[in-house]
């Protein structure tokens, strides 16, 4: 192919497939990605950091090789670094897969494959993909380019110092990271990408049971041998992190299942949870719920109590217009600190506008649990979180029995992370206690404002409609 023909082909590839790796894979590699592979490729085109945890045999190596070839052909002067914990995984599995797809690719005459490098013919020094085993941080350093992609295979097995070196290298706006692997550890950068750092990543989970590529016989063998809830099956089949090291109060898998469930909004009551911001970077969050369905959250920054009350009223009225069968509105407000002013203003509006079917329930999370739960939980906040945890567990258990779910949460990465990353401890009195927000912030986490609003939306009513006084005992 002449130099002019190469240049013309590259311009066309850049123009047509820059933001469409799925079409590139279909047209240039003659492959048809699975639904989850399509979603990951699209996220990689539109976002900087993507993380995929999966069971075995779902096609993640093919996905990684497609990403290598797409980025090579659809970015000018790119540098792509592929890494894995072992030389065998990197060379014999991932790099061999790249070679396999290049052999039949329509753009194969543009690229040259060697045992350690794939490069654009005529641009060997600046336009290439290469391999580096994840054994030393310095292996990941020294790469600088406007368009750069790091692909980390079996990412759960890559040590933190090496991952930190990779993250430090990816400083440009068009520098991207794709991490894939079985979720073998409940610590490290890969684990954090699905938990505490989830808001920075586009995350995906792939269950081997949902893939047409996997062996049903092998899956059943693992379940029979190790047990359906064993860590081996969780990691190798479900694509879930093992339970052994986790001390999260609500398991990530419960939250993710609810975020992907569909539940009909049933019942005649609109519940609204309101978590009021206390500090500059915190959010005020409004969480509407009808039956088991929690609707998209409304989030605000730096609003005074009057404005917050106005947003709550506006949210309720908007929901009533959309769901005309609703007869009652119950608003649950975190009443500690500045939340008390929101409670007072809401009660004033309800009284002035004669909204007799509206109720405001102030909730003190630091207060005592209800009398029948006092022996189990340290405070009211732990009790309310436990209620949501149990509801999520029951919905997930129904799913495992082949029944319909009962809880639907917004598919909101920050909400999912906040619900699943809060820890718990056992007090000296044998009671469960949620991790304090101050301790969460010491771990570098957000205040769980979105999670608290959703939890408040599920608080049981313990007050009558407005009577001019705050209900006692809250």
Coordinates of C-alpha atoms in Angstrom, one line a residue:
X1 CA 0.0 0.0 0.0
X2 CA 1.5 3.4 -1.0
X3 CA 2.2 6.1 1.5
X4 CA -0.7 8.2 0.0
X5 CA -3.1 5.3 0.3
X6 CA -2.1 4.7 3.9
X7 CA -2.7 8.3 4.8
X8 CA -6.0 8.4 3.0
X9 CA -7.2 5.2 4.8
X10 CA -6.1 6.6 8.2
X11 CA -8.0 9.8 7.7
X12 CA -11.1 7.9 6.8
X13 CA -10.8 5.6 9.8
X14 CA -10.3 8.6 12.1
X15 CA -13.3 10.3 10.7
X16 CA -15.7 7.4 10.7
X17 CA -14.8 5.4 13.8
X18 CA -13.3 7.9 16.2
X19 CA -16.3 7.7 18.6
X20 CA -17.7 4.4 17.4
X21 CA -15.5 1.4 18.3
X22 CA -18.5 -1.0 18.0
X23 CA -18.9 -0.2 14.3
X24 CA -15.1 -0.5 13.9
X25 CA -15.2 -4.0 15.4
X26 CA -18.1 -5.0 13.2
X27 CA -16.8 -3.4 10.0
X28 CA -13.0 -3.8 10.2
X29 CA -12.7 -7.0 12.3
X30 CA -15.8 -8.8 11.2
X31 CA -16.9 -9.5 14.8
X32 CA -20.2 -9.0 16.6
X33 CA -19.7 -7.9 20.2
X34 CA -22.0 -9.1 22.9
X35 CA -24.2 -6.5 24.6
X36 CA -21.8 -6.0 27.5
X37 CA -18.8 -5.7 25.2
X38 CA -20.7 -3.0 23.2
X39 CA -21.4 -1.1 26.4
X40 CA -17.8 -1.2 27.5
X41 CA -16.5 -0.1 24.1
X42 CA -18.8 2.8 24.0
X43 CA -17.8 3.9 27.5
X44 CA -14.2 3.6 26.5
X45 CA -14.8 6.0 23.6
X46 CA -16.6 8.5 25.7
X47 CA -14.8 8.3 29.1
X48 CA -11.3 8.2 30.4
X49 CA -11.4 5.3 32.9
X50 CA -13.4 2.1 32.5
X51 CA -13.3 -1.0 34.8
X52 CA -14.8 -4.4 34.1
X53 CA -15.1 -7.2 36.6
X54 CA -16.3 -10.5 35.3
X55 CA -16.6 -14.3 35.7
X56 CA -14.4 -16.5 33.5
X57 CA -14.8 -17.2 29.8
X58 CA -17.1 -14.2 28.9
X59 CA -14.8 -12.7 26.2
X60 CA -12.9 -10.1 28.0
X61 CA -9.6 -10.9 26.2
X62 CA -11.3 -10.4 22.9
X63 CA -12.7 -7.1 24.1
X64 CA -9.2 -5.9 25.2
X65 CA -7.7 -6.9 21.8
X66 CA -10.5 -5.0 19.9
X67 CA -9.8 -2.0 22.1
X68 CA -6.1 -2.1 21.1
X69 CA -6.7 -2.3 17.4
X70 CA -9.5 0.3 17.4
X71 CA -7.3 2.8 19.4
X72 CA -4.3 2.2 17.1
X73 CA -6.4 2.9 14.0
X74 CA -8.6 5.7 15.2
X75 CA -6.2 8.0 17.1
X76 CA -3.3 9.9 15.7
X77 CA 0.2 8.9 17.0
X78 CA -1.2 6.9 19.9
X79 CA 0.7 4.9 22.5
X80 CA -1.0 1.8 24.0
X81 CA 0.5 -0.1 26.9
X82 CA -0.9 -3.6 27.7
X83 CA 0.0 -5.1 31.0
X84 CA -0.9 -8.1 33.2
X85 CA 0.6 -9.6 36.4
X86 CA 2.4 -12.4 34.6
X87 CA 4.3 -12.8 31.3
X88 CA 2.2 -15.9 30.5
X89 CA -1.1 -14.0 30.8
X90 CA 0.3 -11.0 28.9
X91 CA 2.1 -12.8 26.0
X92 CA 0.4 -16.1 25.6
X93 CA -3.2 -14.9 26.2
X94 CA -3.7 -11.2 25.5
X95 CA -1.0 -10.5 22.9
X96 CA -1.8 -13.7 21.1
X97 CA -5.4 -12.6 20.9
X98 CA -4.3 -9.3 19.4
X99 CA -2.4 -11.3 16.7
X100 CA -5.4 -13.5 16.0
X101 CA -7.7 -10.5 15.3
X102 CA -5.1 -8.7 13.2
X103 CA -4.7 -11.7 10.9
X104 CA -8.2 -11.3 9.6
X105 CA -8.7 -7.6 10.0
X106 CA -9.4 -5.5 7.0
X107 CA -6.8 -3.0 8.1
X108 CA -4.1 -5.6 8.7
X109 CA -1.8 -4.1 6.0
X110 CA -1.6 -0.9 8.0
X111 CA -0.1 -2.6 11.1
X112 CA 2.9 -4.7 11.8
X113 CA 2.7 -7.2 14.7
X114 CA 5.8 -8.4 16.6
X115 CA 6.2 -10.4 19.9
X116 CA 6.3 -7.2 21.9
X117 CA 4.9 -4.5 19.7
X118 CA 2.2 -3.6 17.1
X119 CA 3.0 -0.4 15.2
X120 CA 1.6 1.6 12.3
X121 CA 3.8 0.9 9.3
X122 CA 6.0 3.9 8.6
X123 CA 5.5 5.3 12.1
X124 CA 7.2 2.7 14.4
X125 CA 8.6 5.1 16.9
X126 CA 5.4 7.1 17.7
X127 CA 2.4 5.1 16.7
X128 CA 2.3 1.8 18.5
X129 CA 1.0 -0.7 21.1
X130 CA 3.4 -2.5 23.4
X131 CA 3.5 -4.9 26.3
X132 CA 4.9 -4.4 29.8
X133 CA 4.7 -7.0 32.5
X134 CA 3.3 -5.6 35.8
X135 CA 6.2 -6.4 38.0
X136 CA 7.8 -3.0 38.6
X137 CA 6.3 0.5 38.7
X138 CA 9.1 1.8 36.5
X139 CA 7.8 -0.5 33.7
X140 CA 4.7 1.8 33.5
X141 CA 6.6 5.1 33.4
X142 CA 8.1 7.1 30.6
X143 CA 5.1 7.0 28.3
X144 CA 3.8 10.4 27.2
X145 CA 1.4 11.2 24.3
X146 CA -1.7 13.1 23.7
X147 CA -3.6 9.9 22.9
X148 CA -2.7 7.1 25.2
X149 CA -4.4 3.9 26.4
X150 CA -3.4 1.6 29.2
X151 CA -5.1 -1.9 29.2
X152 CA -4.7 -3.8 32.5
X153 CA -5.6 -7.5 32.2
X154 CA -6.3 -9.5 35.4
X155 CA -6.3 -6.1 37.1
X156 CA -7.2 -7.5 40.6
X157 CA -3.7 -9.1 40.6
X158 CA -1.7 -5.9 39.8
X159 CA -0.1 -4.4 42.9
X160 CA -1.1 -0.9 44.0
X161 CA 2.4 0.7 43.4
X162 CA 2.2 -0.4 39.8
X163 CA -1.4 0.8 39.4
X164 CA -0.5 4.1 41.0
X165 CA 2.3 4.5 38.5
X166 CA -0.1 3.9 35.7
X167 CA -2.6 6.4 37.1
X168 CA 0.2 9.0 37.4
X169 CA 1.1 8.5 33.8
X170 CA -2.5 9.1 32.5
X171 CA -2.5 12.9 33.0
X172 CA -3.9 14.1 29.6
X173 CA -7.6 14.6 28.7
X174 CA -7.3 11.9 26.0
X175 CA -5.3 9.4 28.2
X176 CA -7.5 6.4 28.9
X177 CA -7.5 3.3 31.1
X178 CA -9.3 0.0 30.7
X179 CA -9.1 -2.5 33.6
X180 CA -10.5 -6.0 33.3
X181 CA -10.3 -9.1 35.5
X182 CA -11.8 -11.6 37.9
X183 CA -12.5 -9.7 41.2
X184 CA -10.2 -11.8 43.4
X185 CA -9.3 -9.2 46.0
X186 CA -11.4 -6.8 48.2
X187 CA -8.6 -4.2 48.3
X188 CA -6.5 -2.3 45.8
X189 CA -7.1 0.0 42.9
X190 CA -9.3 -2.4 40.9
X191 CA -11.6 -3.1 43.9
X192 CA -11.7 0.6 44.7
X193 CA -12.8 1.4 41.1
X194 CA -16.0 -0.6 41.8
X195 CA -16.4 0.9 45.3
X196 CA -14.9 4.0 46.9
X197 CA -13.7 5.4 43.6
X198 CA -16.7 4.3 41.5
X199 CA -17.7 7.9 40.6
X200 CA -14.5 8.3 38.6
X201 CA -15.0 5.1 36.6
X202 CA -17.5 3.7 34.2
X203 CA -17.9 0.2 35.8
X204 CA -19.3 -3.0 34.4
X205 CA -20.0 -6.5 35.9
X206 CA -20.3 -9.6 33.7
X207 CA -21.8 -12.8 35.1
X208 CA -20.6 -15.9 33.3
X209 CA -24.2 -17.3 33.5
X210 CA -25.3 -14.4 31.2
X211 CA -22.7 -15.1 28.5
X212 CA -23.3 -17.4 25.5
X213 CA -19.6 -18.0 25.3
X214 CA -19.3 -19.9 28.6
X215 CA -19.7 -23.6 29.3
X216 CA -22.8 -24.3 31.3
X217 CA -21.4 -27.7 32.3
X218 CA -18.3 -26.0 33.8
X219 CA -20.4 -23.4 35.6
X220 CA -22.5 -26.2 37.2
X221 CA -19.4 -28.1 38.1
X222 CA -18.0 -25.2 40.0
X223 CA -21.3 -24.6 41.8
X224 CA -21.6 -28.3 42.7
X225 CA -18.0 -28.5 43.9
X226 CA -17.7 -25.3 45.9
X227 CA -21.3 -24.2 46.6
X228 CA -23.4 -21.5 45.1
X229 CA -22.4 -18.8 47.7
X230 CA -18.7 -19.8 47.9
X231 CA -16.1 -17.2 47.1
X232 CA -14.8 -19.4 44.3
X233 CA -18.2 -19.2 42.5
X234 CA -18.7 -15.6 43.4
X235 CA -15.4 -14.7 41.7
X236 CA -15.2 -17.2 38.8
X237 CA -18.9 -17.2 37.9
X238 CA -20.8 -14.3 39.2
X239 CA -18.0 -11.7 38.8
X240 CA -18.5 -10.6 42.4
X241 CA -15.8 -9.8 44.9
X242 CA -15.2 -12.4 47.6
X243 CA -17.0 -11.9 50.9
X244 CA -14.1 -13.0 53.2
X245 CA -12.5 -9.6 53.6
X246 CA -15.5 -7.3 53.2
X247 CA -16.9 -5.4 56.2
X248 CA -19.4 -3.3 54.2
X249 CA -22.8 -2.9 55.9
X250 CA -24.6 -3.4 52.6
X251 CA -23.1 -5.8 50.0
X252 CA -22.3 -4.2 46.6
X253 CA -24.1 -7.0 44.7
X254 CA -27.4 -6.2 46.5
X255 CA -27.2 -2.6 45.5
X256 CA -26.1 -3.2 41.9
X257 CA -28.9 -5.7 41.4
X258 CA -31.5 -3.2 42.7
X259 CA -30.0 -0.5 40.4
X260 CA -30.6 -2.7 37.4
X261 CA -34.0 -4.0 38.5
X262 CA -37.4 -2.8 37.2
X263 CA -40.3 -2.4 39.7
X264 CA -43.7 -0.9 39.1
X265 CA -44.5 2.1 41.4
X266 CA -47.3 0.6 43.5
X267 CA -49.4 2.1 46.3
X268 CA -51.1 5.4 46.9
X269 CA -48.4 7.1 48.9
X270 CA -45.5 9.2 47.8
X271 CA -42.5 8.9 50.1
X272 CA -39.8 11.6 50.0
X273 CA -36.4 11.3 51.8
X274 CA -34.6 14.5 52.3
X275 CA -30.9 14.7 53.4
X276 CA -29.9 18.3 54.1
X277 CA -26.3 19.3 53.4
X278 CA -24.3 20.5 56.4
X279 CA -20.9 21.3 54.8
X280 CA -19.7 23.1 51.7
X281 CA -19.0 20.1 49.5
X282 CA -21.9 18.0 50.7
X283 CA -25.1 17.7 48.7
X284 CA -28.7 18.3 49.7
X285 CA -30.5 15.2 48.2
X286 CA -34.2 14.6 47.6
X287 CA -35.2 10.9 47.0
X288 CA -38.8 10.3 45.8
X289 CA -40.2 6.8 46.3
X290 CA -43.5 5.0 45.4
X291 CA -43.8 1.5 46.6
X292 CA -40.5 -0.3 46.0
X293 CA -39.4 2.1 43.2
X294 CA -37.0 5.0 44.1
X295 CA -37.0 7.6 41.3
X296 CA -34.0 9.7 40.1
X297 CA -32.5 11.7 42.9
X298 CA -32.6 15.5 43.0
X299 CA -29.3 17.0 44.2
X300 CA -28.4 20.5 45.1
X301 CA -25.4 22.5 46.5
X302 CA -25.3 25.4 48.9
X303 CA -29.1 26.0 49.3
X304 CA -30.5 27.6 52.4
X305 CA -33.4 25.9 54.3
X306 CA -36.1 28.0 52.6
X307 CA -34.9 27.1 49.1
X308 CA -34.5 23.4 50.1
X309 CA -38.1 23.3 51.4
X310 CA -39.2 24.8 48.1
X311 CA -37.5 22.1 46.1
X312 CA -39.1 19.4 48.2
X313 CA -42.6 20.9 47.7
X314 CA -41.9 21.3 43.9
X315 CA -40.7 17.6 43.7
X316 CA -43.8 16.4 45.5
X317 CA -46.1 18.4 43.2
X318 CA -44.3 17.3 40.1
X319 CA -44.7 13.6 41.2
X320 CA -48.4 14.1 42.0
X321 CA -49.0 15.5 38.5
X322 CA -47.3 12.5 36.9
X323 CA -48.8 9.8 39.2
X324 CA -52.4 10.9 39.7
X325 CA -53.4 7.9 41.8
X326 CA -51.3 9.1 44.7
X327 CA -53.4 10.2 47.7
X328 CA -50.8 10.9 50.4
X329 CA -47.4 12.5 50.6
X330 CA -45.0 11.6 53.5
X331 CA -41.8 13.6 53.7
X332 CA -39.0 12.2 55.9
X333 CA -36.3 14.8 56.8
X334 CA -32.9 14.3 58.5
X335 CA -33.8 16.7 61.3
X336 CA -30.5 17.0 62.9
X337 CA -28.6 20.3 62.5
X338 CA -29.8 22.5 59.6
X339 CA -32.4 19.9 58.7
X340 CA -34.6 21.2 61.5
X341 CA -35.1 24.4 59.7
X342 CA -36.3 22.5 56.6
X343 CA -38.8 20.5 58.7
X344 CA -40.2 23.7 60.3
X345 CA -40.6 25.4 56.9
X346 CA -42.3 22.4 55.3
X347 CA -44.8 22.2 58.2
X348 CA -45.5 26.0 57.7
X349 CA -46.2 25.5 54.0
X350 CA -48.4 22.4 54.6
X351 CA -50.4 24.3 57.2
X352 CA -50.7 27.5 55.0
X353 CA -51.7 25.6 51.9
X354 CA -54.0 23.2 53.8
X355 CA -52.2 20.1 52.4
X356 CA -54.1 17.8 54.8
X357 CA -52.8 14.6 53.2
X358 CA -49.2 15.7 53.5
X359 CA -47.1 14.6 56.5
X360 CA -43.6 15.7 57.6
X361 CA -41.6 13.1 59.6
X362 CA -38.4 14.5 61.3
X363 CA -35.9 11.7 61.8
X364 CA -33.0 11.9 64.2
X365 CA -30.4 9.4 63.1
X366 CA -28.3 9.8 66.2
X367 CA -31.2 9.1 68.5
X368 CA -32.3 5.8 69.9
X369 CA -33.6 3.0 67.8
X370 CA -37.3 2.1 68.0
X371 CA -38.0 0.1 71.2
X372 CA -38.1 -3.3 69.6
X373 CA -34.8 -2.8 67.8
X374 CA -32.8 -1.1 70.7
X375 CA -31.0 -4.3 71.6
X376 CA -29.7 -4.8 68.1
X377 CA -28.6 -1.4 66.9
X378 CA -26.5 1.4 68.4
X379 CA -28.7 4.3 67.0
X380 CA -31.6 5.1 64.8
X381 CA -29.4 5.7 61.8
X382 CA -28.0 2.1 61.9
X383 CA -31.5 0.8 62.3
X384 CA -32.8 2.6 59.2
X385 CA -29.8 1.5 57.1
X386 CA -30.5 -2.1 58.3
X387 CA -34.1 -1.8 57.1
X388 CA -32.9 -0.9 53.6
X389 CA -30.2 -3.6 53.7
X390 CA -32.9 -6.3 54.6
X391 CA -35.2 -5.0 51.8
X392 CA -32.4 -5.2 49.3
X393 CA -31.4 -8.7 50.5
X394 CA -35.0 -9.9 50.2
X395 CA -35.3 -8.5 46.6
X396 CA -32.0 -10.2 45.6
X397 CA -33.2 -13.5 47.2
X398 CA -36.3 -13.3 45.2
X399 CA -34.2 -12.9 42.1
X400 CA -32.2 -16.0 43.0
X401 CA -35.4 -17.9 43.3
X402 CA -36.5 -16.8 39.9
X403 CA -39.1 -14.3 41.3
X404 CA -39.7 -10.7 40.5
X405 CA -37.7 -8.0 42.4
X406 CA -39.3 -5.7 44.9
X407 CA -36.8 -2.8 45.1
X408 CA -35.6 -0.6 42.3
X409 CA -32.9 2.1 42.9
X410 CA -31.6 4.7 40.5
X411 CA -28.6 3.5 38.5
X412 CA -26.5 6.3 40.0
X413 CA -22.8 5.4 40.4
X414 CA -22.4 7.8 43.4
X415 CA -25.5 6.3 45.1
X416 CA -24.3 2.8 44.5
X417 CA -20.8 3.5 45.9
X418 CA -22.2 5.3 49.0
X419 CA -24.6 2.5 49.8
X420 CA -22.0 -0.2 49.5
X421 CA -18.9 1.4 50.9
X422 CA -20.1 2.2 54.4
X423 CA -18.6 -0.1 57.0
X424 CA -19.9 -1.2 60.4
X425 CA -18.6 -2.4 63.7
X426 CA -19.8 -4.3 66.7
X427 CA -19.9 -2.3 69.9
X428 CA -18.8 -3.5 73.4
X429 CA -22.5 -3.9 74.1
X430 CA -23.0 -6.3 71.2
X431 CA -24.9 -3.8 69.0
X432 CA -24.2 -3.0 65.4
X433 CA -23.0 0.6 64.7
X434 CA -22.6 2.2 61.3
X435 CA -19.3 3.8 60.4
X436 CA -19.3 7.5 61.3
X437 CA -19.3 10.0 58.4
X438 CA -16.2 11.6 59.9
X439 CA -14.4 8.3 59.6
X440 CA -15.6 7.8 56.1
X441 CA -14.1 11.1 55.1
X442 CA -10.8 10.1 56.7
X443 CA -10.8 7.2 54.3
X444 CA -11.2 9.6 51.4
X445 CA -14.9 8.9 50.8
X446 CA -17.8 11.2 50.1
X447 CA -20.4 12.0 52.8
X448 CA -23.1 9.4 52.0
X449 CA -25.7 12.1 51.3
X450 CA -27.4 10.3 48.4
X451 CA -27.5 7.0 50.3
X452 CA -29.0 8.7 53.4
X453 CA -31.7 10.3 51.4
X454 CA -32.7 6.9 49.9
X455 CA -32.6 5.3 53.4
X456 CA -34.8 8.1 54.7
X457 CA -37.3 7.5 51.9
X458 CA -37.8 4.0 53.4
X459 CA -38.2 5.1 57.0
X460 CA -41.5 3.8 58.4
X461 CA -44.1 6.5 59.3
X462 CA -44.4 7.1 63.0
X463 CA -46.4 10.4 62.9
X464 CA -49.9 11.6 62.1
X465 CA -50.7 14.3 59.5
X466 CA -49.8 17.8 60.4
X467 CA -51.1 19.0 63.8
X468 CA -49.1 22.2 64.3
X469 CA -46.6 20.4 66.5
X470 CA -43.6 18.2 65.7
X471 CA -44.3 14.5 66.4
X472 CA -42.9 13.5 69.8
X473 CA -40.1 10.9 70.1
X474 CA -38.0 11.7 67.0

